[in-house]
Coordinates of C-alpha atoms in Angstrom, one line a residue:
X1 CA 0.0 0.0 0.0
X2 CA 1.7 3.3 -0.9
X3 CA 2.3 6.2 1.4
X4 CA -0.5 8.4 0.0
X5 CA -3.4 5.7 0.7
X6 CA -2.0 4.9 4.2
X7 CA -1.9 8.8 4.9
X8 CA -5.5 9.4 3.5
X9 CA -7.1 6.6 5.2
X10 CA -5.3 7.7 8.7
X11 CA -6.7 11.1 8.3
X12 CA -10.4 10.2 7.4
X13 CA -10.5 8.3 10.1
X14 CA -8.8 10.2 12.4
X15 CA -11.7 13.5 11.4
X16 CA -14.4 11.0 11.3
X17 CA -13.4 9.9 15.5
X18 CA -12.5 13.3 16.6
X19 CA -14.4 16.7 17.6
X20 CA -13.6 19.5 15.4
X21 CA -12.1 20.9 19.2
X22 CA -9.7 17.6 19.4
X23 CA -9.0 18.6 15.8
X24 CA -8.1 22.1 16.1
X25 CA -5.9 21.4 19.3
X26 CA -3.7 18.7 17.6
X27 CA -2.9 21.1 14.8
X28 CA -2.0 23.2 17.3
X29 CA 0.2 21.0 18.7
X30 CA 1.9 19.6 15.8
X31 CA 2.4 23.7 14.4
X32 CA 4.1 24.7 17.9
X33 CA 5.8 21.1 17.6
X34 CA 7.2 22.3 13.8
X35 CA 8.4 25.6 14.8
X36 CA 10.2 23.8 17.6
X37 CA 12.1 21.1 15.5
X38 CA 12.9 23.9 12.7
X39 CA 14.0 26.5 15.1
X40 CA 16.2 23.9 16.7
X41 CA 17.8 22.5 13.1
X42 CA 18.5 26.3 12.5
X43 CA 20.4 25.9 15.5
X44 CA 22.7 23.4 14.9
X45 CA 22.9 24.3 11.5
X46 CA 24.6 27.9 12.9
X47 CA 26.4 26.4 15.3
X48 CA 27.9 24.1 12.7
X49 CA 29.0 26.6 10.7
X50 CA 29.3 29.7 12.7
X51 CA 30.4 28.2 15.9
X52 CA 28.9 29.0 19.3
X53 CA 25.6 30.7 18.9
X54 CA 23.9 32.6 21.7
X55 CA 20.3 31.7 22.7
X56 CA 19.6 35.5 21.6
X57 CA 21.3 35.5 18.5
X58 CA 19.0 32.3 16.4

């Protein structure tokens, strides 16, 4: 089964089981969870090339 069907079937049924309010709040979740892991890359990305980068600099 490819990648596209398993992720389509997962998502129906996940909006078919949840409240538009459990819905929302995941999304929420997973944004703030995004921002986190990209911010963090950038990070180590700077600190890999740059050296040392202060928690107010990235």
């Amino acid at each position: 089964m490819s990648t596209g069907i398993t992720a389509r079937a997962l998502l129906t049924y996940g909006l078919n089981h949840s409240s538009r309010v459990a819905v929302r709040q995941q999304m929420e979740m997973e944004r703030v969870a995004t921002t986190t892991r990209i911010r963090e890359g950038a990070r180590i990305a700077a600190r890999s090339r740059w050296g040392t980068v202060d928690e107010g600099e990235a």
